mmCIF file of C-alpha atoms in Angstrom:
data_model
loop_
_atom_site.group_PDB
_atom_site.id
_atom_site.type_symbol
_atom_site.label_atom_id
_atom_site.label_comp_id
_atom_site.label_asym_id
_atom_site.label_seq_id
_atom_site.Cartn_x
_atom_site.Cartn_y
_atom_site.Cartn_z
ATOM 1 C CA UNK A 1 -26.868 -51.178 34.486
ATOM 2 C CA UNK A 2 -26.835 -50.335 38.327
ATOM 3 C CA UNK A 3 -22.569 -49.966 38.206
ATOM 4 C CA UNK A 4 -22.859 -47.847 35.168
ATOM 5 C CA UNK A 5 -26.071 -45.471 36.906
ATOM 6 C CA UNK A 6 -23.259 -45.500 39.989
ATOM 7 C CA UNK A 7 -20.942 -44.069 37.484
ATOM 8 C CA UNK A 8 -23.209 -41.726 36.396
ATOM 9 C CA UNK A 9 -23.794 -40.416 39.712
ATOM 10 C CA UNK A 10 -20.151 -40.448 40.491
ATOM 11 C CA UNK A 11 -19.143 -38.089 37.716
ATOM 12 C CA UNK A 12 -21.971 -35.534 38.529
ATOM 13 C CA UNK A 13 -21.252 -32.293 40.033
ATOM 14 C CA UNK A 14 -22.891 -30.965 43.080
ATOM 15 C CA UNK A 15 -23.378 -27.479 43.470
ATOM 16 C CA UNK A 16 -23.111 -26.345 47.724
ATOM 17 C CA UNK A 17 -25.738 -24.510 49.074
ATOM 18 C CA UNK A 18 -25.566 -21.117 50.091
ATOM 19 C CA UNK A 19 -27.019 -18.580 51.963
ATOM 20 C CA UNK A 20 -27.905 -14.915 52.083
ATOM 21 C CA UNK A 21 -28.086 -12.783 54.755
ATOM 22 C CA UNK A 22 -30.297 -9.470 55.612
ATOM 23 C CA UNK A 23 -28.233 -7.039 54.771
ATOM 24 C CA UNK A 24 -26.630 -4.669 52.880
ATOM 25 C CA UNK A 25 -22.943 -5.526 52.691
ATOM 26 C CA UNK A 26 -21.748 -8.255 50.176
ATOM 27 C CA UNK A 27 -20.267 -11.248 51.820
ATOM 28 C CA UNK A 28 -16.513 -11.489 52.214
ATOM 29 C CA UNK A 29 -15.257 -13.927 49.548
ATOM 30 C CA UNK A 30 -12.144 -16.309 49.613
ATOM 31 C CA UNK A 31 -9.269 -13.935 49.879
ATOM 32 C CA UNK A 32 -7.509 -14.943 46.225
ATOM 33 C CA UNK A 33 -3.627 -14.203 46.169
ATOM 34 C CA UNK A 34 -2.231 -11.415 44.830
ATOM 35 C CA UNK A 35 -4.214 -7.857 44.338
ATOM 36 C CA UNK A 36 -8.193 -7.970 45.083
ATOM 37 C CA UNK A 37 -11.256 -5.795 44.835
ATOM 38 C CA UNK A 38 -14.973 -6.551 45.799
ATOM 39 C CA UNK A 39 -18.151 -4.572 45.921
ATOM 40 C CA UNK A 40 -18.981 -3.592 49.620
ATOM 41 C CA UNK A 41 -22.679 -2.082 49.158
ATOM 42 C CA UNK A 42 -25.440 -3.311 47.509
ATOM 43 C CA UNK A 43 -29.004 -1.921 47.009
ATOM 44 C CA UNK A 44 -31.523 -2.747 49.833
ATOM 45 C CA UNK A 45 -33.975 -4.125 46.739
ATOM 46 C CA UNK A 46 -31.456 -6.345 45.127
ATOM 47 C CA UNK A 47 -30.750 -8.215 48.887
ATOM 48 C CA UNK A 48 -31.148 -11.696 46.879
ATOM 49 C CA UNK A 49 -29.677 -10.934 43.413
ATOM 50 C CA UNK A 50 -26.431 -12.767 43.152
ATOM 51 C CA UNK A 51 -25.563 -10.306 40.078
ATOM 52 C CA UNK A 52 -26.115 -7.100 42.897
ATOM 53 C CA UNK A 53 -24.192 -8.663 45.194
ATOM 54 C CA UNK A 54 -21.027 -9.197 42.975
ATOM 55 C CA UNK A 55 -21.388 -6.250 40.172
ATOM 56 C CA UNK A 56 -22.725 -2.711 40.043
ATOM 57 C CA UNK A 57 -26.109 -3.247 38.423
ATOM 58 C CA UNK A 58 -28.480 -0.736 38.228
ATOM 59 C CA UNK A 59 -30.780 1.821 36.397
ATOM 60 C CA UNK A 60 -30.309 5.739 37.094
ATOM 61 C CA UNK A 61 -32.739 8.369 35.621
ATOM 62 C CA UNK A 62 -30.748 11.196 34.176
ATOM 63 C CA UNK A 63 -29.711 13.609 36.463
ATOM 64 C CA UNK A 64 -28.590 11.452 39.327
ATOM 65 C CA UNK A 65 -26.003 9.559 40.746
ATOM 66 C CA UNK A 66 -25.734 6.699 43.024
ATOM 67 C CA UNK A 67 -22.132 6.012 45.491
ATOM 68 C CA UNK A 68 -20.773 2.656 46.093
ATOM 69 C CA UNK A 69 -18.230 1.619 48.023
ATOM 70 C CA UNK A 70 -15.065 -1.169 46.897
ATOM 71 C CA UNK A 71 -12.805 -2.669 49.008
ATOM 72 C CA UNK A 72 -9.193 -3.072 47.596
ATOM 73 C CA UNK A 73 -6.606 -5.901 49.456
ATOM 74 C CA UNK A 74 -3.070 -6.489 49.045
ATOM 75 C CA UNK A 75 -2.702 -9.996 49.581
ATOM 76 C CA UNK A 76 0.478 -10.143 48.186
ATOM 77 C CA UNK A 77 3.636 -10.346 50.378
ATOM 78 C CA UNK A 78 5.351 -6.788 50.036
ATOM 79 C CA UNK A 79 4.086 -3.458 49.868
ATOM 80 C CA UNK A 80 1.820 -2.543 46.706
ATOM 81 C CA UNK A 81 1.279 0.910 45.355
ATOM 82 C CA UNK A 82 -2.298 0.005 43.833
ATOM 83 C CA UNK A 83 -4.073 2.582 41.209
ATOM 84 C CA UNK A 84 -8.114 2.582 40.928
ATOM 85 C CA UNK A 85 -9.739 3.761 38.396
ATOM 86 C CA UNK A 86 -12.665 3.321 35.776
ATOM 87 C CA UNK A 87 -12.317 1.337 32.768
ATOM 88 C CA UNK A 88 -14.601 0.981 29.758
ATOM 89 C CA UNK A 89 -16.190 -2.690 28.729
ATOM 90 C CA UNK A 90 -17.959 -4.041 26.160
ATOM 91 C CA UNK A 91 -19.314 -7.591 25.436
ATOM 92 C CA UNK A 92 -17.997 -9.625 23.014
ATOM 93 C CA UNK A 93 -19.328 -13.304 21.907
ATOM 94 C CA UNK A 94 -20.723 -14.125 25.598
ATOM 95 C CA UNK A 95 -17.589 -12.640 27.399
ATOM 96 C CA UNK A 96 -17.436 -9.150 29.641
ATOM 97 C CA UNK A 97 -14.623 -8.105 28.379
ATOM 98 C CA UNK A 98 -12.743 -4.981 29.791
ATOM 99 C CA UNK A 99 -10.964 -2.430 27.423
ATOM 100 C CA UNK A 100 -7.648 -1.234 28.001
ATOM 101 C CA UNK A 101 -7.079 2.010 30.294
ATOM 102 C CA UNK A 102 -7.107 4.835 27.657
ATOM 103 C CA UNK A 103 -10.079 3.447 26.291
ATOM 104 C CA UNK A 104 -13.094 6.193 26.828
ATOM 105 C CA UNK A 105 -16.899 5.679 27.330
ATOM 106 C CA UNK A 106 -19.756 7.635 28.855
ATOM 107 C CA UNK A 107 -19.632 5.776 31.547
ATOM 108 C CA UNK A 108 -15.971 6.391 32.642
ATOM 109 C CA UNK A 109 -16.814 10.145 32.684
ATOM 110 C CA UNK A 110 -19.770 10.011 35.041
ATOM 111 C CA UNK A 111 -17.445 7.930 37.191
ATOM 112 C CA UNK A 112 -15.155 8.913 40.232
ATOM 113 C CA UNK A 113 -13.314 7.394 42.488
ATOM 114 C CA UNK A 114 -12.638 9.293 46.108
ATOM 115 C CA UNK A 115 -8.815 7.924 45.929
ATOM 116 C CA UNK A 116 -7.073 7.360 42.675
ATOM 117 C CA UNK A 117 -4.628 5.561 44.123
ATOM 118 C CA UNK A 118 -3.805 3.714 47.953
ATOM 119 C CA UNK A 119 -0.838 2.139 49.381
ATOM 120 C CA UNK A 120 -1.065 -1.292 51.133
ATOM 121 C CA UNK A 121 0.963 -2.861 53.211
ATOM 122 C CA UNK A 122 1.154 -6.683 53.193
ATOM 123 C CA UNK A 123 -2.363 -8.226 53.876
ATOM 124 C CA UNK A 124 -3.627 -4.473 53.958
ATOM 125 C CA UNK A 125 -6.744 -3.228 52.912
ATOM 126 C CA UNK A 126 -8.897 -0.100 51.856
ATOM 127 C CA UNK A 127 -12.443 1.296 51.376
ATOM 128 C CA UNK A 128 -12.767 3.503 47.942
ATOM 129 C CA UNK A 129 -16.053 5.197 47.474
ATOM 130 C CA UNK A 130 -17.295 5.444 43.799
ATOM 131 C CA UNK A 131 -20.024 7.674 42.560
ATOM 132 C CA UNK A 132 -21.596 7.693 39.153
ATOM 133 C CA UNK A 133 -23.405 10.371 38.573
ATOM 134 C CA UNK A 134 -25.761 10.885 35.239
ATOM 135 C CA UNK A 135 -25.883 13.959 33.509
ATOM 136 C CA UNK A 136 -29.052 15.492 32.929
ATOM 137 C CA UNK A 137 -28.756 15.391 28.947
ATOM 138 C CA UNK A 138 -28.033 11.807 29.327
ATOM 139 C CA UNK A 139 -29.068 9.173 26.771
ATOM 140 C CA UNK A 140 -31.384 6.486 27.322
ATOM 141 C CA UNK A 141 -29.166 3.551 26.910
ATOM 142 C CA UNK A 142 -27.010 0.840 28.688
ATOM 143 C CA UNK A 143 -22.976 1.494 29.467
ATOM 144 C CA UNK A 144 -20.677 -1.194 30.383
ATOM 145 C CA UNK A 145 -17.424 -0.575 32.482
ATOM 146 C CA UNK A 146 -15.630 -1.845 35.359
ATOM 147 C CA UNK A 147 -13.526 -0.440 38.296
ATOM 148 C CA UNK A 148 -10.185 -1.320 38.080
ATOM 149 C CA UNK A 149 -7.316 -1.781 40.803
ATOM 150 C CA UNK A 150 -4.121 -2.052 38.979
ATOM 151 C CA UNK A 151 -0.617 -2.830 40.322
ATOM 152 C CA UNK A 152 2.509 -2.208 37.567
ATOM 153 C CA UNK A 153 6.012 -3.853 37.915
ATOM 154 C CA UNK A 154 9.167 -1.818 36.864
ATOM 155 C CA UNK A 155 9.799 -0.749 33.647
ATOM 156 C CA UNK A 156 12.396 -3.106 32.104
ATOM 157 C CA UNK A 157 15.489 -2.063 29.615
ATOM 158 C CA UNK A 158 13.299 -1.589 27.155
ATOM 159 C CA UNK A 159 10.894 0.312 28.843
ATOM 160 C CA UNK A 160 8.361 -2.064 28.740
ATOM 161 C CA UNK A 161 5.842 -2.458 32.143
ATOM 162 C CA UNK A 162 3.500 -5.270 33.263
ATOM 163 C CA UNK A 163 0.462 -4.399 34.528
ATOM 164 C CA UNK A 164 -1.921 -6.979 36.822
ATOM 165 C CA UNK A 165 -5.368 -5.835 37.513
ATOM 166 C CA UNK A 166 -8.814 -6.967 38.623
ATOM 167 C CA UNK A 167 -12.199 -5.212 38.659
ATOM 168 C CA UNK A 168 -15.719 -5.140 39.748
ATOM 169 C CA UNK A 169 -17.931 -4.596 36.399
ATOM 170 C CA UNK A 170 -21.064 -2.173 35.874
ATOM 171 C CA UNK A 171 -23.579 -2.533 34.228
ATOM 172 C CA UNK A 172 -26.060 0.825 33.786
ATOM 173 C CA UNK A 173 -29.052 1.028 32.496
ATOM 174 C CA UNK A 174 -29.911 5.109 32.028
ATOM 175 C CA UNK A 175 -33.533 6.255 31.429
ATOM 176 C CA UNK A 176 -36.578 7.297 33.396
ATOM 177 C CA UNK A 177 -38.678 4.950 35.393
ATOM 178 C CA UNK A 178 -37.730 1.401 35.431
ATOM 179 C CA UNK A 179 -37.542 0.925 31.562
ATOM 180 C CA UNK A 180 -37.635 -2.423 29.455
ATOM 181 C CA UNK A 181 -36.697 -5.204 32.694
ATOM 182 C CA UNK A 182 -34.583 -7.661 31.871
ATOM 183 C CA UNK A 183 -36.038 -11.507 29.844
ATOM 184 C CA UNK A 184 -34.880 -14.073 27.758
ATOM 185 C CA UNK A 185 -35.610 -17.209 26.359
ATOM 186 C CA UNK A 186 -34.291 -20.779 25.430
ATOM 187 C CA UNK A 187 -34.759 -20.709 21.661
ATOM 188 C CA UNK A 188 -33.137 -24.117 20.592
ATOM 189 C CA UNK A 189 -31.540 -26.931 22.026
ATOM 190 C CA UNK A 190 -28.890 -29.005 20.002
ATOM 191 C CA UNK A 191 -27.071 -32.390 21.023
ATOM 192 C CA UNK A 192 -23.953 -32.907 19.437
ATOM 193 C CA UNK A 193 -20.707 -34.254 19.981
ATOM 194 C CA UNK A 194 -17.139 -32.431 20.457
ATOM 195 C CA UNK A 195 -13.520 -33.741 18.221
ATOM 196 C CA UNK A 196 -13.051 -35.963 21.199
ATOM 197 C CA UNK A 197 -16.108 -37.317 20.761
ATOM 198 C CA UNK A 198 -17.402 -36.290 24.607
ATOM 199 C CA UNK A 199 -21.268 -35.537 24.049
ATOM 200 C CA UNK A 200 -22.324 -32.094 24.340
ATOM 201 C CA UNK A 201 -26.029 -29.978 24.560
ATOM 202 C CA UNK A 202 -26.175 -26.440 23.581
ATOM 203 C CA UNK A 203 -28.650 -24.365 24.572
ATOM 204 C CA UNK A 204 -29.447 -21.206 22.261
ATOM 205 C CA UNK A 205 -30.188 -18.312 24.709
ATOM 206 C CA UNK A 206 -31.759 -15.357 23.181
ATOM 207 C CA UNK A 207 -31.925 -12.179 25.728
ATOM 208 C CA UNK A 208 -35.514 -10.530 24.622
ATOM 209 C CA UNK A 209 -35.217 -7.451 27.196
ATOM 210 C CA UNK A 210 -33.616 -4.802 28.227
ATOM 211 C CA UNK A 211 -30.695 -5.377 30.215
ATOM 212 C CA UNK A 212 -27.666 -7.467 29.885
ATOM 213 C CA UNK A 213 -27.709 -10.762 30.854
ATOM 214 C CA UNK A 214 -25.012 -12.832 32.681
ATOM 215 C CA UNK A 215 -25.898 -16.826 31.979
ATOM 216 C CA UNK A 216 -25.463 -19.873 34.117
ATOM 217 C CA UNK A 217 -27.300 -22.874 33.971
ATOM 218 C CA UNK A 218 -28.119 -26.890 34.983
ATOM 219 C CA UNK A 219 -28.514 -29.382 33.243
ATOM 220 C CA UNK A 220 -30.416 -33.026 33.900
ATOM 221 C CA UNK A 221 -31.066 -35.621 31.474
ATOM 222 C CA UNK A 222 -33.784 -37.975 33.041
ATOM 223 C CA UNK A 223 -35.672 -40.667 31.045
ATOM 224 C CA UNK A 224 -32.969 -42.501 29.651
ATOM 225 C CA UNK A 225 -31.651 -45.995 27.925
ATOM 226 C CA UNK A 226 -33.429 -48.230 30.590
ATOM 227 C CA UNK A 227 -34.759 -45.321 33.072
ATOM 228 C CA UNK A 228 -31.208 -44.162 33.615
ATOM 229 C CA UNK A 229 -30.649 -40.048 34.694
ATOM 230 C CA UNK A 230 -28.038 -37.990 35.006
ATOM 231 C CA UNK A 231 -26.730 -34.843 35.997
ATOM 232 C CA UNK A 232 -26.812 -32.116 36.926
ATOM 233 C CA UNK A 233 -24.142 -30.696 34.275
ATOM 234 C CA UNK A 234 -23.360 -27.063 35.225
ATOM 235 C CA UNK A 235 -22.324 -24.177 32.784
ATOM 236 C CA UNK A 236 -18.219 -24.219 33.318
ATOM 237 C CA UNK A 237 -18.308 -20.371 32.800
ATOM 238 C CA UNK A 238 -21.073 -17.624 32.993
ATOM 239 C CA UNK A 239 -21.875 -16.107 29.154
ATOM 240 C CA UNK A 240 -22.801 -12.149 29.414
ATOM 241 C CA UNK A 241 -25.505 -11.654 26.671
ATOM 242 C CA UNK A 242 -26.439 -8.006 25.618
ATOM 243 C CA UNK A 243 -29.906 -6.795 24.588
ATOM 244 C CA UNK A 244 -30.734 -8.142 21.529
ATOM 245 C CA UNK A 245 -28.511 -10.584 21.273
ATOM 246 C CA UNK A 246 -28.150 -14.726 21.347
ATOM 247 C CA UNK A 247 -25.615 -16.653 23.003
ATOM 248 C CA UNK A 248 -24.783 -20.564 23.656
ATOM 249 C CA UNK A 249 -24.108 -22.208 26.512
ATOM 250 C CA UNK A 250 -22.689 -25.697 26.737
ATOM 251 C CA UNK A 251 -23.135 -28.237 28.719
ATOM 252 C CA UNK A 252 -20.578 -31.373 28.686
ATOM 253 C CA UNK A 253 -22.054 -34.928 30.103
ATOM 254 C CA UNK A 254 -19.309 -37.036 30.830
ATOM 255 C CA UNK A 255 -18.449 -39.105 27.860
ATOM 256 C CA UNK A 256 -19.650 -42.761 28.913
ATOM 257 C CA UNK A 257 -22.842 -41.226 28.232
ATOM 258 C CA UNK A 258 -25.276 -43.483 26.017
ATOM 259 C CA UNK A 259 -26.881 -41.580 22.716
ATOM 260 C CA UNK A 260 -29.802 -41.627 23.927
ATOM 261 C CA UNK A 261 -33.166 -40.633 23.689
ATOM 262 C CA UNK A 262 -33.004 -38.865 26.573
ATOM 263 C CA UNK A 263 -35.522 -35.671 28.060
ATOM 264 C CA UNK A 264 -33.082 -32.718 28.672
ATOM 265 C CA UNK A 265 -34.222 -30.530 31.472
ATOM 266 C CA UNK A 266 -32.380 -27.556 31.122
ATOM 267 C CA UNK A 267 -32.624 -24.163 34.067
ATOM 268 C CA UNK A 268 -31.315 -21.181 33.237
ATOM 269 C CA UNK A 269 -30.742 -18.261 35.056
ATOM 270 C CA UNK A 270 -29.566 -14.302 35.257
ATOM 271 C CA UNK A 271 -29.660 -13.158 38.577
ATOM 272 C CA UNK A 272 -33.153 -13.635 39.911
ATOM 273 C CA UNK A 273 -34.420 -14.194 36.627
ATOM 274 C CA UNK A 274 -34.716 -17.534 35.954
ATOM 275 C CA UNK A 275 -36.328 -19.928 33.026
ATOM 276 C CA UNK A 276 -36.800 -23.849 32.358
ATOM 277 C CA UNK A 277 -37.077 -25.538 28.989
ATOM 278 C CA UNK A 278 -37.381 -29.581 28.185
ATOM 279 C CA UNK A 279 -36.597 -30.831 25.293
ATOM 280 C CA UNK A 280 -36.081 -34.634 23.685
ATOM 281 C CA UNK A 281 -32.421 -35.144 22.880
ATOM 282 C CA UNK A 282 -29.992 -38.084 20.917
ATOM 283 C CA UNK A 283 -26.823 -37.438 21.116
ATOM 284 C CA UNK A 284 -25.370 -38.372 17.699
ATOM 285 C CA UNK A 285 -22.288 -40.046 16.876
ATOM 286 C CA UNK A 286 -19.893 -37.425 15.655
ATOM 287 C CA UNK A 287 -20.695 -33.840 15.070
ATOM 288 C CA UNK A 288 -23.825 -31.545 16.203
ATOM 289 C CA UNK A 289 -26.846 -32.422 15.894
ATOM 290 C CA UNK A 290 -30.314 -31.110 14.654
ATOM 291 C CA UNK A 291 -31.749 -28.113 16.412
ATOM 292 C CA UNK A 292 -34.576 -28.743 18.706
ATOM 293 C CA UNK A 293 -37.340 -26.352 19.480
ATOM 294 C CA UNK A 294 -37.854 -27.011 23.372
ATOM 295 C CA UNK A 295 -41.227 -26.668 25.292
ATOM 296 C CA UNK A 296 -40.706 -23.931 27.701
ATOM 297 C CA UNK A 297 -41.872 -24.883 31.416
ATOM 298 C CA UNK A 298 -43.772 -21.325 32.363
ATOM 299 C CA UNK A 299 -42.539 -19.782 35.859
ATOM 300 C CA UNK A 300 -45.968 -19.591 36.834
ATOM 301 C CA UNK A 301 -46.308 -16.208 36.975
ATOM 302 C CA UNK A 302 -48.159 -15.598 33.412
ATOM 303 C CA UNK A 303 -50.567 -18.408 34.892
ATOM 304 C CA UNK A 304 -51.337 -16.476 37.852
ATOM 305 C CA UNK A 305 -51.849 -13.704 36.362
ATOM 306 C CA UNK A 306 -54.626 -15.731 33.966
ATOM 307 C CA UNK A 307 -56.166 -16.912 36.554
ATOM 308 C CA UNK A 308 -56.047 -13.162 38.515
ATOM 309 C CA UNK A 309 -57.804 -11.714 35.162
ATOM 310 C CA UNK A 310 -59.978 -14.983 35.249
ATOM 311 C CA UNK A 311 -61.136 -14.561 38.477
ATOM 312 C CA UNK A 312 -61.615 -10.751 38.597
ATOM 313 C CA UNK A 313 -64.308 -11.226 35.198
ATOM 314 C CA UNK A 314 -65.526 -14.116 37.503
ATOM 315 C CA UNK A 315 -66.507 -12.103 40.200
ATOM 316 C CA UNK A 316 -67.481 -8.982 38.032
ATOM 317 C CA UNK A 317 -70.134 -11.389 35.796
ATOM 318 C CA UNK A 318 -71.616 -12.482 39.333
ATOM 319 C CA UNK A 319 -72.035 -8.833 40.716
ATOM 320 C CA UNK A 320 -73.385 -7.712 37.690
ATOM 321 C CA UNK A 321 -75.825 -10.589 37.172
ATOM 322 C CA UNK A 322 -76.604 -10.367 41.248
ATOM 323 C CA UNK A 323 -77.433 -6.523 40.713
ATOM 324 C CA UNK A 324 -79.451 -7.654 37.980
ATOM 325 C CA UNK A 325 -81.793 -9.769 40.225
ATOM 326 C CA UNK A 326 -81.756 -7.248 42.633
ATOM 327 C CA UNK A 327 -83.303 -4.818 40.546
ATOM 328 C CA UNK A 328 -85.697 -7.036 39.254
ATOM 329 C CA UNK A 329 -86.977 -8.215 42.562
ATOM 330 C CA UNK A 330 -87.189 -4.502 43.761
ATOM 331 C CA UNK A 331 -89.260 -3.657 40.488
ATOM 332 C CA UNK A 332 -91.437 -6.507 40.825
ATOM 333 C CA UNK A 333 -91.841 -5.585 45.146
ATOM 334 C CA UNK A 334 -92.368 -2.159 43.857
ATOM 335 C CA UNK A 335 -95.013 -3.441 41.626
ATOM 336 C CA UNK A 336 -96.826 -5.716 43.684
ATOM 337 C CA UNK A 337 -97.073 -3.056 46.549
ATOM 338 C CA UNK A 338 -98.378 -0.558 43.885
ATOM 339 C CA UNK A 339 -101.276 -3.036 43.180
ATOM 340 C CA UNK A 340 -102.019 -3.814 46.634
ATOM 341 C CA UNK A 341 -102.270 -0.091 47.342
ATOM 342 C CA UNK A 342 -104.448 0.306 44.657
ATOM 343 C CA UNK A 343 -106.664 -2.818 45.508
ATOM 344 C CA UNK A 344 -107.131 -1.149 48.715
ATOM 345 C CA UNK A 345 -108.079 2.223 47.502
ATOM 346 C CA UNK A 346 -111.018 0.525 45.635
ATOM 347 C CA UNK A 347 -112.050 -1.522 48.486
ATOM 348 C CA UNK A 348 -112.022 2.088 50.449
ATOM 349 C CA UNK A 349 -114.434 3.752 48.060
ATOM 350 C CA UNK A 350 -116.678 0.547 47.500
ATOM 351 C CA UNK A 351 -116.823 0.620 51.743
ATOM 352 C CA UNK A 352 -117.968 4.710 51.443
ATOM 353 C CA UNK A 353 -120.302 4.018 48.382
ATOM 354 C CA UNK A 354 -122.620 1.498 50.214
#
């Protein structure tokens, strides 16, 4: 049992710690090879958001517009003649999926980019302001899109071209005011198995606000055959979910795994947003399993705010009862000095009488 809990702990992946700093510029990521763009400002507010600090995310009020600067590298080893421009998106069964160039939106006509195009030299790079700007007749809604940097090779004999290209994606929410914020919950949680037979728990996420959601999430299984725990299991890939909509994420244990029972603590997050659900799993032998209905673990903050409202009727009963009192004892001083004065107006005129 203690070699196969070693095991366990062996095969479980450990996610690094990071850090962010105070400010407003995104942090330089591993330079990847070929053609790259990243997001260079972020909104003061949205410091801590990991979503902010990778994508455009944000809500504009008709009427405005908001500028953002990308920078573009050529880490490719000859010269690059790289186009920018903006792209429409859409997603698609848990993936952010970009359309192709001549593909339209509202979103690619509020957009501009300051240089349509730049020229790198090897290991060069450039800043490219963008600015969205919102018409005033704007719908209330939320557009998807990305900005691209695109490099093309030669046309071939044929005429045909290959085009490489990677983008930063948007996601804008347009309306007054702050509008729905963004929630979700874990609806169901299933244990199953996969056609290789390596055990599997999906989580069904359901996004019950108003902005998109990109999922990740961890995964421990405590309480085990003989007290044994694993994990955590991260989500291999990030699921976008749009408003309205339900996605699953997957987690795969490795497959020396035991059936179980076991207690599934699952964390999911989006951004800051983040939610925990526990549920009691088996994995069965072949196949999915039985859907679960897991007991979400509250955040706290619906507590606090209980207890807030609690506490503030608390203290309202007691001034209310305390003024009460107080107006009791001052009618009953006001009484008893009334009879005092009047005891002593009789005692007066008995005194003058004799």
């Amino acid at each position: 049992m203690f070699l196969f809990a070693m095991i366990l702990l062996a095969l479980s992946p450990v996610a690094p710690a990071t850090a962010a700093g105070p400010n407003t510029t995104a942090p330089a990521p591993t330079r990847p090879e070929g053609i790259g763009i990243r997001l260079l400002d972020i909104p003061a507010s949205a410091q801590n958001d990991p979503r902010a600090r990778t994508y455009i995310v944000d809500r504009l009020a008709p009427g405005t517009e908001i500028n953002r600067r990308v920078r573009v590298e050529n880490n490719t080893g000859t010269p690059q003649t790289i186009r920018i421009y903006p792209g429409a998106a859409h997603i698609d069964n848990g993936d952010f999926i970009g359309d192709d160039a001549s593909v339209k939106n509202d979103l690619t006509t509020w957009t501009r980019l300051a240089q349509p195009q730049v020229d790198l030299a090897p290991g060069g790079h450039a800043e490219v302001m963008a600015s969205i700007k919102v018409p005033a007749d704007a719908p209330e809604s939320e557009q998807y899109g990305a900005i691209w940097a695109e490099v093309r090779s030669p046309a071939d004999r044929g005429g045909v071209a290959q085009a490489n290209r990677v983008g930063v994606r948007i996601y804008l929410s347009v309306g007054p005011g702050n509008g729905n914020p963004a929630d979700f919950t874990v609806t169901s949680v299933t244990a199953g198995r996969s056609k290789d037979e390596s055990p599997q728990l999906s989580a069904l996420i359901t996004n019950t606000g108003g902005r998109a959601l990109d999922i990740t999430g961890e995964l421990r299984l405590t309480a085990g055959p003989g007290g044994l725990s694993a994990g955590p299991f991260n989500v291999p890939k990030a699921a976008t979910v749009a408003p309205g909509n339900a996605q699953t994420v997957v987690f795969t244990p490795p497959r020396i795994l035991p059936n179980g029972p076991w207690t599934a603590q699952i964390k999911i997050k989006s951004g800051l947003l983040e939610r925990e659900a526990t549920a009691t799993v088996t994995f069965p032998e072949a196949g999915p399993g039985e859907p679960v209905a897991p007991v979400i673990n509250d955040d706290g903050t619906q507590w606090a705010l209980l207890v807030a409202i609690a506490a503030g009727l608390f203290i309202a009963v007691l001034a209310a009862v305390g003024l009460v009192l107080y107006r009791k004892r001052r009618s009953r001083a006001a009484a008893a000095l009334a009879r005092s004065r009047g005891s002593k107006r009789n005692s007066d005129r008995s005194s003058k009488a004799e």
